[in-house]
C-alpha positions as a printed NumPy array, in Angstrom:
array([[ -15.799,  -61.094,   56.428],
       [ -14.537,  -62.894,   53.349],
       [ -13.932,  -66.078,   55.279],
       [ -17.625,  -66.092,   56.622],
       [ -18.976,  -65.841,   53.002],
       [ -16.66 ,  -68.658,   51.986],
       [ -18.09 ,  -70.816,   54.703],
       [ -21.699,  -69.955,   53.714],
       [ -20.95 ,  -70.759,   50.145],
       [ -19.349,  -73.966,   50.984],
       [ -22.212,  -74.932,   53.2  ],
       [ -24.751,  -74.03 ,   50.474],
       [ -22.743,  -76.139,   47.872],
       [ -22.353,  -78.992,   50.351],
       [ -26.133,  -79.11 ,   50.837],
       [ -26.76 ,  -78.976,   47.075],
       [ -24.282,  -81.693,   46.408],
       [ -25.879,  -83.935,   48.954],
       [ -29.259,  -83.357,   47.402],
       [ -27.933,  -84.21 ,   43.943],
       [ -26.437,  -87.342,   45.418],
       [ -29.665,  -88.435,   46.661],
       [ -31.582,  -87.584,   43.573],
       [ -28.968,  -89.608,   41.507],
       [ -29.27 ,  -92.555,   43.872],
       [ -33.042,  -92.593,   43.56 ],
       [ -32.807,  -92.287,   39.785],
       [ -30.357,  -95.081,   39.554],
       [ -32.97 ,  -97.28 ,   41.376],
       [ -35.375,  -96.848,   38.379],
       [ -32.706,  -98.616,   36.215],
       [ -30.915, -100.996,   38.592],
       [ -32.765, -102.992,   41.123],
       [ -31.109, -102.372,   44.73 ],
       [ -30.432, -105.491,   46.666],
       [ -31.984, -103.938,   49.692],
       [ -32.586, -100.582,   51.244],
       [ -31.622,  -99.205,   54.637],
       [ -35.228,  -99.548,   55.87 ],
       [ -35.262, -103.22 ,   54.828],
       [ -31.964, -103.878,   56.61 ],
       [ -33.048, -102.328,   59.69 ],
       [ -36.358, -104.247,   59.739],
       [ -34.525, -107.534,   59.097],
       [ -32.322, -106.627,   62.195],
       [ -35.411, -105.838,   64.308],
       [ -36.924, -109.259,   63.362],
       [ -33.871, -111.114,   64.24 ],
       [ -33.745, -109.216,   67.626],
       [ -37.316, -109.762,   68.487],
       [ -38.021, -113.262,   67.033],
       [ -34.421, -114.765,   66.741],
       [ -34.967, -115.738,   63.143],
       [ -35.927, -114.179,   59.85 ],
       [ -38.172, -115.135,   57.063],
       [ -37.761, -112.486,   54.456],
       [ -38.375, -112.507,   50.719],
       [ -38.149, -109.568,   48.269],
       [ -39.103, -109.13 ,   44.665],
       [ -38.292, -106.049,   42.805],
       [ -41.132, -104.787,   40.719],
       [ -40.257, -102.776,   37.663],
       [ -42.026,  -99.55 ,   36.63 ],
       [ -45.514, -100.121,   35.679],
       [ -46.089, -103.324,   37.692],
       [ -48.665, -103.151,   40.349],
       [ -48.729, -105.007,   43.613],
       [ -51.815, -107.004,   44.466]])
């Protein structure tokens, strides 16, 4: 029974650690502009597959900046 509790505790700690990692990564994006995100990379791959070329530009907007 003790082994089951150990596994349950480890699963909970693993889940919390993963959430902490994602929160830290999102928080870091507020300070350091990412070169690209997973969504952007997958979208670029889709455009290359469908169109055979890519015309992609990206500008990072800091906090408080609004897109028009």
